[in-house]
CSV table of C-alpha atoms in Angstrom, one decimal:
chain,number,residue,atom,x,y,z
E,1340,MET,CA,-30.5,-34.2,-21.9
E,1341,ALA,CA,-30.5,-31.1,-19.0
E,1342,GLY,CA,-27.2,-32.6,-17.9
E,1343,ARG,CA,-25.8,-32.3,-20.9
E,1344,LYS,CA,-26.5,-28.4,-20.9
E,1345,LYS,CA,-25.1,-27.8,-17.0
E,1346,GLN,CA,-21.6,-29.6,-18.1
E,1347,LYS,CA,-22.0,-27.2,-21.4
E,1348,LEU,CA,-22.7,-24.2,-19.7
E,1349,ALA,CA,-20.1,-25.1,-16.6
E,1350,ARG,CA,-17.7,-25.2,-19.3
E,1351,GLU,CA,-18.1,-22.1,-21.7
E,1352,ASP,CA,-17.8,-20.5,-17.8
E,1353,ARG,CA,-14.9,-21.4,-16.9
E,1354,LEU,CA,-13.7,-20.6,-20.7
E,1355,LYS,CA,-15.0,-17.7,-19.5
E,1356,LYS,CA,-13.6,-17.2,-17.1
E,1357,ARG,CA,-9.6,-18.2,-18.2
E,1358,ARG,CA,-10.6,-16.1,-21.2
E,1359,GLU,CA,-11.0,-13.2,-18.5
E,1360,ASP,CA,-8.2,-14.4,-16.6
E,1361,ILE,CA,-5.7,-14.5,-19.9
E,1362,ARG,CA,-6.8,-10.7,-20.4
E,1363,LYS,CA,-6.3,-9.2,-17.4
E,1364,SER,CA,-2.8,-10.8,-17.5
E,1365,LYS,CA,-1.6,-9.7,-20.6
E,1366,GLN,CA,-3.4,-6.0,-18.9
E,1367,GLU,CA,-1.2,-6.2,-15.9
E,1368,ILE,CA,2.0,-7.8,-18.1
E,1369,ARG,CA,1.5,-4.2,-20.6
E,1370,GLU,CA,1.3,-1.9,-17.5
E,1371,HIS,CA,4.7,-3.7,-15.3
E,1372,PRO,CA,6.8,-4.9,-17.5
E,1373,ILE,CA,9.2,-4.3,-15.7
E,1374,LEU,CA,7.9,-6.2,-12.9
E,1375,PHE,CA,6.8,-9.2,-15.3
E,1376,THR,CA,10.5,-9.1,-17.1
E,1377,VAL,CA,11.7,-9.5,-13.5
E,1378,TYR,CA,10.0,-12.8,-12.6
E,1379,VAL,CA,10.4,-14.4,-16.3
E,1380,VAL,CA,14.2,-13.8,-15.7
E,1381,LEU,CA,14.1,-15.0,-12.2
E,1382,ARG,CA,12.2,-18.2,-13.2
E,1383,VAL,CA,14.3,-18.8,-15.9
E,1384,LEU,CA,17.0,-18.7,-13.4
E,1385,VAL,CA,15.7,-21.0,-10.9
E,1386,VAL,CA,14.2,-23.9,-13.6
E,1387,ALA,CA,18.0,-23.2,-14.6
E,1388,VAL,CA,19.6,-24.4,-11.4
E,1389,LEU,CA,17.1,-26.7,-11.3
E,1390,ILE,CA,18.1,-29.1,-14.1
E,1391,LEU,CA,21.2,-28.9,-13.3
E,1392,GLN,CA,21.6,-29.6,-9.8
E,1393,LEU,CA,19.3,-32.6,-10.9
E,1394,MET,CA,22.1,-33.7,-13.3
E,1395,ASN,CA,24.4,-33.7,-10.6
E,1396,GLY,CA,22.2,-35.4,-8.4
E,1397,GLU,CA,21.7,-32.5,-5.4
E,1398,TYR,CA,19.0,-33.2,-4.5
E,1399,TYR,CA,18.5,-31.2,-1.1
E,1400,ASP,CA,19.7,-27.8,-4.3
E,1401,VAL,CA,16.8,-29.9,-6.2
E,1402,PHE,CA,13.9,-29.0,-3.4
E,1403,LEU,CA,16.0,-25.5,-2.8
E,1404,CYS,CA,14.4,-24.4,-6.6
E,1405,SER,CA,11.3,-25.6,-6.4
E,1406,LEU,CA,10.7,-24.3,-2.8
E,1407,THR,CA,11.8,-21.1,-4.4
E,1408,LEU,CA,10.0,-21.4,-7.5
E,1409,LEU,CA,6.5,-21.4,-4.8
E,1410,LEU,CA,7.8,-18.3,-3.1
E,1411,PHE,CA,7.7,-16.7,-5.9
E,1412,LEU,CA,4.2,-16.9,-6.2
E,1413,ILE,CA,3.4,-15.3,-2.4
E,1414,PRO,CA,2.7,-12.0,-3.9
E,1415,SER,CA,-0.1,-12.8,-6.8
E,1416,PHE,CA,-1.5,-15.6,-4.3
E,1417,VAL,CA,-1.5,-12.1,-1.5
E,1418,GLU,CA,-2.7,-10.0,-4.4
E,1419,ARG,CA,-5.5,-12.2,-6.0
E,1420,ARG,CA,-7.3,-14.1,-3.1
E,1421,LEU,CA,-6.7,-11.1,-0.5
E,1422,HIS,CA,-6.9,-8.4,-2.8
E,1423,ILE,CA,-4.7,-6.5,-1.1
E,1424,ASP,CA,-2.1,-4.6,-3.6
E,1425,VAL,CA,1.3,-5.5,-3.2
E,1426,PRO,CA,3.6,-3.0,-4.8
E,1427,ASN,CA,5.4,-3.1,-7.5
E,1428,THR,CA,8.6,-2.2,-6.2
E,1429,LEU,CA,7.9,-4.4,-3.1
E,1430,GLU,CA,7.3,-7.4,-5.2
E,1431,VAL,CA,10.7,-7.0,-6.4
E,1432,ILE,CA,12.4,-6.7,-4.3
E,1433,ILE,CA,10.7,-9.7,-2.1
E,1434,LEU,CA,11.5,-12.0,-5.4
E,1435,LEU,CA,14.8,-10.7,-5.6
E,1436,PHE,CA,15.7,-11.3,-1.8
E,1437,ILE,CA,13.8,-14.8,-2.6
E,1438,PHE,CA,16.3,-15.4,-4.6
E,1439,SER,CA,19.0,-13.9,-3.6
E,1440,ALA,CA,18.3,-16.4,-0.5
E,1441,GLU,CA,18.0,-20.0,-1.7
E,1442,ILE,CA,19.6,-19.6,-5.1
E,1443,LEU,CA,22.7,-17.7,-5.0
E,1444,GLY,CA,23.2,-17.6,-0.2
E,1445,GLU,CA,23.0,-22.0,-0.4
E,1446,ILE,CA,23.5,-23.3,-4.0
E,1447,GLN,CA,26.1,-21.1,-5.2
E,1448,GLU,CA,27.5,-20.1,-1.9
E,1449,TYR,CA,27.5,-16.2,-1.7
E,1450,TYR,CA,27.0,-17.2,2.5
E,1451,LEU,CA,30.5,-18.4,2.4
E,1452,LEU,CA,32.3,-16.0,-0.6
E,1453,PHE,CA,31.0,-12.8,0.5
E,1454,PRO,CA,30.4,-12.5,4.5
E,1455,PHE,CA,27.9,-9.7,4.0
E,1456,TRP,CA,25.6,-11.1,1.8
E,1457,ASP,CA,23.8,-12.9,4.9
E,1458,THR,CA,23.8,-9.0,6.9
E,1459,MET,CA,22.6,-7.3,4.3
E,1460,LEU,CA,19.8,-9.7,3.5
E,1461,HIS,CA,18.7,-9.6,7.7
E,1462,THR,CA,18.9,-5.7,7.0
E,1463,LEU,CA,16.8,-5.4,4.2
E,1464,ASN,CA,14.4,-8.3,6.1
E,1465,GLY,CA,14.0,-6.2,9.0
E,1466,PHE,CA,13.5,-2.8,6.6
E,1467,LEU,CA,9.9,-5.5,4.5
E,1468,MET,CA,8.7,-6.3,7.8
E,1469,ALA,CA,8.5,-3.1,9.2
E,1470,ALA,CA,6.7,-2.0,6.1
E,1471,ILE,CA,4.2,-5.3,6.2
E,1472,GLY,CA,3.9,-3.8,9.7
E,1473,ILE,CA,2.4,-1.3,8.8
E,1474,ALA,CA,0.3,-2.4,6.4
E,1475,MET,CA,-1.4,-5.0,8.8
E,1476,VAL,CA,-1.8,-1.9,11.1
E,1477,ASP,CA,-3.1,0.7,8.2
E,1478,ILE,CA,-5.7,-2.4,6.9
E,1479,LEU,CA,-7.3,-2.8,11.0
E,1480,ASN,CA,-7.6,0.9,10.8
E,1481,ARG,CA,-9.8,1.1,8.0
E,1482,SER,CA,-11.6,-2.0,9.0
E,1483,ARG,CA,-15.4,-0.9,10.7
E,1484,ARG,CA,-14.2,-3.2,12.9
E,1485,PHE,CA,-11.5,-1.6,14.1
E,1486,LYS,CA,-13.0,2.5,14.8
E,1487,VAL,CA,-10.1,3.4,16.4
E,1488,ARG,CA,-7.7,5.9,15.1
E,1489,LEU,CA,-4.4,5.2,16.0
E,1490,SER,CA,-1.2,7.7,16.1
E,1491,PRO,CA,1.7,7.9,13.2
E,1492,VAL,CA,3.5,6.6,16.2
E,1493,PHE,CA,1.7,3.8,18.0
E,1494,VAL,CA,1.6,2.5,14.5
E,1495,ALA,CA,5.4,3.1,13.6
E,1496,LEU,CA,5.8,1.0,17.2
E,1497,VAL,CA,3.8,-1.8,16.2
E,1498,ALA,CA,5.3,-1.9,12.7
E,1499,PHE,CA,8.8,-2.5,14.7
E,1500,CYS,CA,7.9,-4.9,17.3
E,1501,PHE,CA,6.5,-7.3,14.3
E,1502,SER,CA,9.5,-6.8,12.3
E,1503,MET,CA,12.0,-7.4,15.1
E,1504,THR,CA,9.6,-10.6,16.3
E,1505,ILE,CA,10.1,-12.1,12.8
E,1506,GLY,CA,13.2,-11.9,12.8
E,1507,VAL,CA,13.6,-13.8,16.3
E,1508,LEU,CA,11.0,-16.7,15.4
E,1509,TRP,CA,13.7,-17.2,11.8
E,1510,GLU,CA,16.3,-17.0,14.6
E,1511,PHE,CA,14.3,-19.9,16.2
E,1512,PHE,CA,13.8,-21.4,13.2
E,1513,GLU,CA,17.6,-21.7,12.4
E,1514,TYR,CA,18.6,-22.9,15.7
E,1515,GLY,CA,15.7,-25.5,15.4
E,1516,MET,CA,17.0,-26.6,11.7
E,1517,ASP,CA,20.8,-26.9,13.8
E,1518,GLN,CA,19.9,-29.0,16.6
E,1519,PHE,CA,17.1,-31.1,15.1
E,1520,PHE,CA,18.6,-31.7,11.8
E,1521,GLY,CA,22.2,-31.4,12.1
E,1522,MET,CA,22.3,-28.6,10.3
E,1523,ASP,CA,24.9,-25.0,10.2
E,1524,MET,CA,22.2,-22.3,9.9
E,1525,GLN,CA,23.5,-20.3,11.9
E,1526,LYS,CA,26.8,-19.9,11.1
E,1527,ASP,CA,30.6,-20.6,13.2
E,1528,THR,CA,32.7,-17.4,14.1
E,1529,TRP,CA,36.2,-17.9,14.8
E,1530,LEU,CA,37.4,-15.6,17.8
E,1531,SER,CA,41.1,-14.8,18.8
E,1532,VAL,CA,40.0,-13.8,22.1
E,1533,VAL,CA,37.8,-14.0,25.0
E,1534,ASN,CA,36.2,-12.1,28.0
E,1535,THR,CA,35.5,-15.0,31.0
E,1536,VAL,CA,34.6,-14.4,34.1
E,1537,SER,CA,35.2,-18.0,35.2
E,1538,LEU,CA,39.0,-18.3,35.2
E,1539,ASN,CA,39.8,-15.3,36.5
E,1540,PRO,CA,42.6,-16.2,39.3
E,1541,ASP,CA,41.0,-14.4,42.1
E,1542,GLY,CA,37.6,-16.2,41.3
E,1543,LYS,CA,35.6,-12.2,41.1
E,1544,ASN,CA,32.8,-11.2,38.8
E,1545,SER,CA,34.9,-9.6,36.5
E,1546,PRO,CA,36.3,-10.8,33.6
E,1547,VAL,CA,39.6,-11.7,32.1
E,1548,HIS,CA,40.9,-11.2,28.9
E,1549,ILE,CA,42.0,-14.5,27.3
E,1550,PRO,CA,43.6,-14.3,23.9
E,1551,ILE,CA,43.4,-17.8,22.5
E,1552,GLU,CA,46.8,-18.7,20.5
E,1553,SER,CA,45.5,-22.5,20.2
E,1554,VAL,CA,43.7,-24.8,20.2
E,1555,VAL,CA,43.8,-28.5,19.5
E,1556,VAL,CA,40.6,-30.3,19.7
E,1557,ASN,CA,40.5,-34.5,18.6
E,1558,GLY,CA,44.6,-34.1,17.5
E,1559,GLN,CA,43.3,-30.3,15.0
E,1560,GLU,CA,44.7,-27.3,15.4
E,1561,TRP,CA,42.2,-24.4,15.3
E,1562,PRO,CA,42.9,-20.6,14.5
E,1563,GLY,CA,41.2,-19.9,17.0
E,1564,TYR,CA,38.1,-20.7,19.2
E,1565,LEU,CA,34.6,-21.5,17.1
E,1566,ASP,CA,31.9,-19.6,18.8
E,1567,VAL,CA,28.5,-22.0,17.5
E,1568,GLY,CA,26.1,-19.3,16.0
E,1569,ILE,CA,26.0,-16.9,19.1
E,1570,HIS,CA,26.9,-14.0,17.8
E,1571,ASP,CA,26.2,-14.7,13.8
E,1572,THR,CA,22.5,-14.9,15.6
E,1573,MET,CA,23.4,-11.3,17.5
E,1574,LYS,CA,24.2,-9.9,14.7
E,1575,ASP,CA,21.4,-11.3,12.7
E,1576,LEU,CA,18.9,-9.2,15.4
E,1577,PHE,CA,21.3,-6.2,15.5
E,1578,VAL,CA,21.1,-5.6,11.3
E,1579,ASN,CA,16.9,-6.5,11.6
E,1580,PHE,CA,17.1,-3.7,14.0
E,1581,ILE,CA,18.2,-1.3,12.2
E,1582,GLY,CA,15.8,-2.2,8.7
E,1583,ALA,CA,13.5,-2.3,11.2
E,1584,VAL,CA,14.1,1.0,13.0
E,1585,VAL,CA,14.4,2.7,9.9
E,1586,PHE,CA,10.9,1.9,7.7
E,1587,SER,CA,9.0,2.6,10.8
E,1588,ILE,CA,10.7,5.8,11.1
E,1589,ILE,CA,9.9,6.7,7.1
E,1590,GLY,CA,6.0,5.3,7.8
E,1591,MET,CA,5.2,7.2,11.0
E,1592,ILE,CA,7.3,11.0,8.6
E,1593,TYR,CA,4.7,9.1,6.2
E,1594,ILE,CA,1.4,9.2,8.1
E,1595,MET,CA,1.9,12.4,9.9
E,1596,GLY,CA,2.6,14.2,6.5
E,1597,ARG,CA,-1.4,12.7,6.0
E,1598,GLY,CA,0.0,10.3,3.1
E,1599,THR,CA,2.7,13.0,1.1
E,1600,GLY,CA,5.1,11.2,-0.1
E,1601,LYS,CA,6.3,9.1,-2.7
E,1602,PHE,CA,8.9,6.7,-0.9
E,1603,ALA,CA,6.6,4.5,1.6
E,1604,PRO,CA,3.7,3.5,-0.8
E,1605,ARG,CA,6.5,2.0,-3.2
E,1606,PHE,CA,6.5,-0.2,0.2
E,1607,ILE,CA,3.2,-0.3,1.6
E,1608,PRO,CA,0.9,-2.9,0.5
E,1609,ARG,CA,-2.6,-1.3,0.6
E,1610,LEU,CA,-6.9,-3.4,0.2
E,1611,LYS,CA,-8.3,-3.4,-3.7
E,1612,GLU,CA,-11.2,-1.8,-2.1
E,1613,HIS,CA,-12.7,-1.6,-6.0
E,1614,GLU,CA,-12.4,-5.6,-5.1
E,1615,LEU,CA,-14.1,-6.2,-2.1
E,1616,SER,CA,-17.8,-7.5,-2.1
E,1617,PRO,CA,-19.9,-5.1,-0.8
E,1618,PRO,CA,-21.9,-6.3,2.5
E,1619,GLY,CA,-25.5,-8.4,1.4
E,1620,GLU,CA,-28.7,-6.4,1.8
E,1621,LYS,CA,-29.8,-7.9,4.6
E,1622,GLU,CA,-26.2,-8.1,6.0
E,1623,LYS,CA,-25.2,-5.8,9.0
E,1624,PRO,CA,-21.8,-4.6,7.4
E,1625,GLU,CA,-19.9,-5.3,11.1
E,1626,GLU,CA,-21.1,-8.9,10.9
E,1627,ARG,CA,-19.9,-9.0,6.6
E,1628,PRO,CA,-17.1,-12.5,7.6
E,1629,SER,CA,-15.3,-11.4,4.6
E,1630,LEU,CA,-11.8,-8.8,3.9
E,1631,LEU,CA,-12.2,-5.5,6.1
E,1632,GLU,CA,-14.1,-3.3,4.7
E,1633,PRO,CA,-11.2,0.1,3.8
E,1634,ILE,CA,-12.0,3.5,5.6
E,1635,ALA,CA,-8.4,6.1,5.9
E,1636,LEU,CA,-6.1,5.7,7.4
E,1637,ASP,CA,-5.2,9.5,7.1
E,1638,GLY,CA,-8.4,10.5,6.8
E,1639,LEU,CA,-10.4,13.8,8.8
E,1640,ASP,CA,-9.3,15.3,12.3
E,1641,ILE,CA,-12.4,15.1,14.4
E,1642,GLN,CA,-13.2,18.3,15.3
E,1643,ALA,CA,-13.6,19.8,19.0
E,1644,GLY,CA,-16.6,21.6,17.8
E,1645,PRO,CA,-18.8,23.5,15.3
E,1646,GLU,CA,-17.1,24.2,11.2
E,1647,LYS,CA,-16.6,27.5,11.0
E,1648,VAL,CA,-16.3,29.4,8.1
E,1649,ASP,CA,-15.2,32.6,6.7
E,1650,LEU,CA,-17.5,35.6,5.7
E,1651,TYR,CA,-16.9,37.2,1.8
E,1652,THR,CA,-18.6,40.5,0.8
E,1653,LYS,CA,-20.7,39.9,-2.4
E,1654,ASP,CA,-17.5,40.5,-5.1
E,1655,GLY,CA,-15.5,38.3,-2.7
E,1656,LYS,CA,-13.3,40.0,-0.3
E,1657,LEU,CA,-12.4,38.9,3.4
E,1658,THR,CA,-14.7,41.0,5.8
E,1659,GLY,CA,-12.3,39.5,8.1
E,1660,GLY,CA,-15.8,37.5,10.3
E,1661,THR,CA,-16.3,34.2,10.6
E,1662,ILE,CA,-19.5,32.2,11.4
E,1663,GLU,CA,-20.2,29.2,12.0
E,1664,ARG,CA,-21.1,26.7,9.4
E,1665,GLY,CA,-25.0,27.0,8.1
E,1666,GLU,CA,-25.5,30.7,10.6
E,1667,ASP,CA,-27.0,33.4,9.1
E,1668,LYS,CA,-25.4,34.8,6.8
E,1669,GLY,CA,-26.6,38.2,6.7
E,1670,ASP,CA,-25.7,40.2,3.6
E,1671,ASP,CA,-22.3,38.3,3.7
E,1672,PHE,CA,-21.4,35.3,1.7
E,1673,THR,CA,-19.7,32.2,2.1
E,1674,MET,CA,-16.9,30.4,0.1
E,1675,GLY,CA,-16.7,26.9,-2.4
E,1676,ILE,CA,-15.1,24.5,-4.1
E,1677,HIS,CA,-16.2,22.1,-7.3
E,1678,ALA,CA,-13.2,20.3,-8.3
E,1679,PHE,CA,-13.9,18.3,-11.8
E,1680,ILE,CA,-11.0,15.5,-11.6
E,1681,TYR,CA,-9.9,14.0,-15.1
E,1682,ASP,CA,-6.7,11.7,-16.2
E,1683,GLY,CA,-4.7,11.2,-19.5
E,1684,LYS,CA,-7.3,9.0,-21.2
E,1685,GLY,CA,-9.7,12.4,-20.9
E,1686,ARG,CA,-12.1,10.2,-18.0
E,1687,PHE,CA,-13.1,12.0,-14.7
E,1688,LEU,CA,-13.7,10.6,-11.6
E,1689,LEU,CA,-17.4,10.6,-10.2
E,1690,GLN,CA,-18.2,10.3,-6.5
E,1691,LYS,CA,-21.4,8.6,-4.6
E,1692,ARG,CA,-22.9,10.6,-2.2
E,1693,ALA,CA,-23.9,9.7,1.5
E,1694,GLU,CA,-27.0,9.2,2.1
E,1695,ASP,CA,-27.4,11.6,4.4
E,1696,LYS,CA,-25.9,14.1,2.4
E,1697,LYS,CA,-27.9,17.6,3.3
E,1698,PHE,CA,-27.6,18.7,-1.0
E,1699,ARG,CA,-28.3,15.4,-3.7
E,1700,PRO,CA,-28.0,12.7,-1.1
E,1701,GLY,CA,-27.4,9.8,-2.8
E,1702,GLN,CA,-26.5,11.1,-6.1
E,1703,TRP,CA,-23.0,11.3,-8.2
E,1704,GLU,CA,-21.3,14.4,-8.6
E,1705,VAL,CA,-17.9,16.0,-8.3
E,1706,THR,CA,-15.8,17.1,-5.5
E,1707,MET,CA,-17.5,19.8,-3.8
E,1708,GLY,CA,-16.4,21.3,-0.1
E,1709,HIS,CA,-16.6,24.4,2.1
E,1710,VAL,CA,-13.1,26.8,2.2
E,1711,LEU,CA,-13.2,26.8,6.1
E,1712,ALA,CA,-12.0,29.5,8.4
E,1713,GLY,CA,-8.6,30.1,7.5
E,1714,GLU,CA,-8.1,28.0,3.8
E,1715,THR,CA,-8.0,29.7,0.6
E,1716,ALA,CA,-10.2,28.2,-1.5
E,1717,ILE,CA,-6.6,25.9,-3.3
E,1718,ASP,CA,-6.5,24.4,0.7
E,1719,CYS,CA,-9.8,23.8,0.5
E,1720,ALA,CA,-9.3,21.6,-2.7
E,1721,LEU,CA,-6.7,20.1,-1.3
E,1722,ARG,CA,-7.8,19.0,2.1
E,1723,GLU,CA,-11.5,17.8,0.2
E,1724,THR,CA,-9.6,15.1,-2.2
E,1725,LYS,CA,-7.4,13.2,0.3
E,1726,GLU,CA,-10.3,13.5,2.6
E,1727,GLU,CA,-12.7,12.6,0.8
E,1728,LEU,CA,-11.3,10.1,-2.3
E,1729,GLY,CA,-7.5,9.5,0.1
E,1730,ILE,CA,-4.7,10.9,-3.4
E,1731,ALA,CA,-2.8,14.0,-2.4
E,1732,LEU,CA,-2.4,16.1,-5.6
E,1733,PRO,CA,0.3,18.7,-6.1
E,1734,ALA,CA,-1.2,22.2,-6.0
E,1735,GLU,CA,0.4,23.2,-9.6
E,1736,ASN,CA,-2.1,20.3,-11.1
E,1737,PHE,CA,-5.5,22.5,-10.3
E,1738,VAL,CA,-6.8,25.0,-12.8
E,1739,LYS,CA,-9.0,27.2,-11.7
E,1740,LEU,CA,-11.6,27.9,-14.7
E,1741,TYR,CA,-14.1,30.7,-12.7
E,1742,ARG,CA,-15.6,31.8,-9.7
E,1743,TRP,CA,-19.3,30.6,-10.1
E,1744,VAL,CA,-21.6,33.7,-7.7
E,1745,ASP,CA,-25.1,32.3,-5.9
E,1746,TRP,CA,-26.7,34.6,-5.3
E,1747,GLU,CA,-29.6,33.3,-3.8
E,1748,SER,CA,-27.6,31.0,-1.6
E,1749,HIS,CA,-25.3,33.9,-1.1
E,1750,MET,CA,-22.1,31.5,-1.8
E,1751,HIS,CA,-19.0,32.2,-4.2
E,1752,THR,CA,-17.2,28.9,-5.3
E,1753,GLU,CA,-14.4,28.5,-6.6
E,1754,VAL,CA,-14.3,25.9,-10.2
E,1755,PHE,CA,-11.7,23.8,-10.2
E,1756,PHE,CA,-10.1,21.3,-13.3
E,1757,VAL,CA,-7.2,18.5,-12.0
E,1758,ARG,CA,-5.8,16.0,-13.6
E,1759,ALA,CA,-4.6,13.5,-11.7
E,1760,GLU,CA,-3.9,9.6,-12.6
E,1761,PRO,CA,-5.2,7.3,-9.2
E,1762,GLU,CA,-4.8,3.9,-9.1
E,1763,GLU,CA,-8.6,2.6,-8.3
E,1764,SER,CA,-6.5,0.3,-5.4
E,1765,VAL,CA,-5.5,3.5,-3.2
E,1766,LEU,CA,-8.5,5.4,-3.4
E,1767,THR,CA,-9.7,5.5,0.3
E,1768,LEU,CA,-13.7,6.8,0.3
E,1769,GLN,CA,-14.7,8.5,3.7
E,1770,LYS,CA,-17.7,7.2,4.0
E,1771,GLU,CA,-19.1,9.2,5.5
E,1772,GLU,CA,-18.9,11.8,2.7
E,1773,VAL,CA,-18.5,9.6,-0.1
E,1774,ILE,CA,-19.9,5.9,-0.9
E,1775,GLY,CA,-19.0,5.4,-4.3
E,1776,VAL,CA,-16.9,6.4,-7.3
E,1777,GLN,CA,-16.9,5.6,-11.3
E,1778,TRP,CA,-15.0,6.9,-13.8
E,1779,ILE,CA,-16.9,8.1,-17.0
E,1780,GLY,CA,-15.8,9.0,-20.7
E,1781,LYS,CA,-15.4,13.0,-22.2
E,1782,ALA,CA,-19.0,12.3,-23.9
E,1783,GLU,CA,-20.9,10.9,-21.0
E,1784,MET,CA,-19.3,13.6,-19.0
E,1785,LEU,CA,-20.7,16.4,-20.8
E,1786,GLU,CA,-24.4,14.5,-20.9
E,1787,PHE,CA,-24.0,14.7,-16.9
E,1788,ILE,CA,-23.1,18.6,-17.4
E,1789,LYS,CA,-26.1,19.5,-19.6
E,1790,LYS,CA,-27.9,17.2,-17.0
E,1791,MET,CA,-27.6,19.2,-13.5
E,1792,ASP,CA,-30.6,21.2,-13.9
E,1793,TYR,CA,-29.3,22.4,-10.5
E,1794,ARG,CA,-26.5,24.5,-11.8
E,1795,PRO,CA,-27.6,27.6,-13.8
E,1796,GLU,CA,-26.9,27.5,-17.8
E,1797,SER,CA,-24.2,30.6,-17.7
E,1798,TYR,CA,-22.8,27.3,-15.1
E,1799,LYS,CA,-22.7,24.7,-17.4
E,1800,ALA,CA,-22.1,27.0,-20.7
E,1801,VAL,CA,-18.2,27.2,-18.8
E,1802,VAL,CA,-17.4,24.1,-17.5
E,1803,ALA,CA,-19.1,22.1,-21.4
E,1804,SER,CA,-16.8,24.8,-22.8
E,1805,TYR,CA,-13.6,23.8,-21.2
E,1806,LEU,CA,-14.4,20.3,-20.9
E,1807,LYS,CA,-15.0,20.3,-24.9
E,1808,ASP,CA,-11.6,22.7,-25.9
E,1809,CYS,CA,-9.0,21.8,-23.6
E,1810,ILE,CA,-9.5,18.7,-22.3
E,1811,GLY,CA,-8.0,15.3,-24.1
E,1812,GLU,CA,-10.1,12.5,-25.1
């Protein structure tokens, strides 16, 4: 009886897991219709070619088709098993790259029909491998095991070297297939002239240029000298070099710009932080056997000394003076910001403050910060959302609600509302400040505001009124 119960529970768990997988798949299809369409169309085409080649008895082509279908699974495997988010643009290009190389290039003989086909794919390979190289450095740079701050130039150099290494390894593979399996992956090139010191009539180390007018091999006349793969290999490496340099520079500029920009993120895979298991209670973070835990790649630069803040009059005008944060203000005031982040569904983002924070440690709050010397309130809001959450928001998205004056602590606080649509996979938390995030609905947010006993009633009334009247469901 107990065995039957266990079997029943196991069967129910499998059905529940299958239903959950189906639900997630349907959600992904709704969220990424273009990717799903490309994936389905390419698979249908590959299956059609496989059936046709099977009917024609071309079993090597059948193998290539089967290999292509298997390679198509790599992006989803990386996302599901390794918890790495592959951007849609990168995933579509990878699928098209595989299809172009195996089905069009090999089976449909595009390598012979279009001389640029192989060159195009090797250039693209260099570009994509540099993006993956930056992603690998990014993942290590986020790890608690490797707490180092790598310069953008070094990251670009590593990405370039990674891309070139993959290109060289592929040329080794082509050479091995040609030598050991009698294939011709390193395509030959007809030459009409050779430059050589071996035929120098004076025996000097000076090349002579010999035009090739006729070559006869086994009684058959050739149109020139047949170079067996050297030109093809060097050309492939050169165009791989071009692709690697281009994206390494793009990635370097992206990192130097603190993650602002829309082009580079379309090609750089990122860890899915929200899918990573938190460390166990008895397990030290640095000894986690699971995937590396993210920290912000381009987080706050370490300051050489204490933070400086500007001083303001009671009516909010700059006095021209500055103090170290935490020093006595006298009769002057400092400035801070609160940012209520919401999305198009009317949900609000709360962040859990680190346990060692002086104000509300380990509690859920909105984004907050102190305006540093030389900053404006909007500068501070942009910096805090970038540093603490890893999201770069346009300044024009921020709506200033009002200025709250805390007479007791001598603090002006600019209160902002900002609409953002960040994917959870791109949120990179500054662990010294934030240890968790969650989205809550409009009604829950109103309840949260109502329970802010540490805020004056005027603050809660203004914020709640704006939220009810101006933020949609």
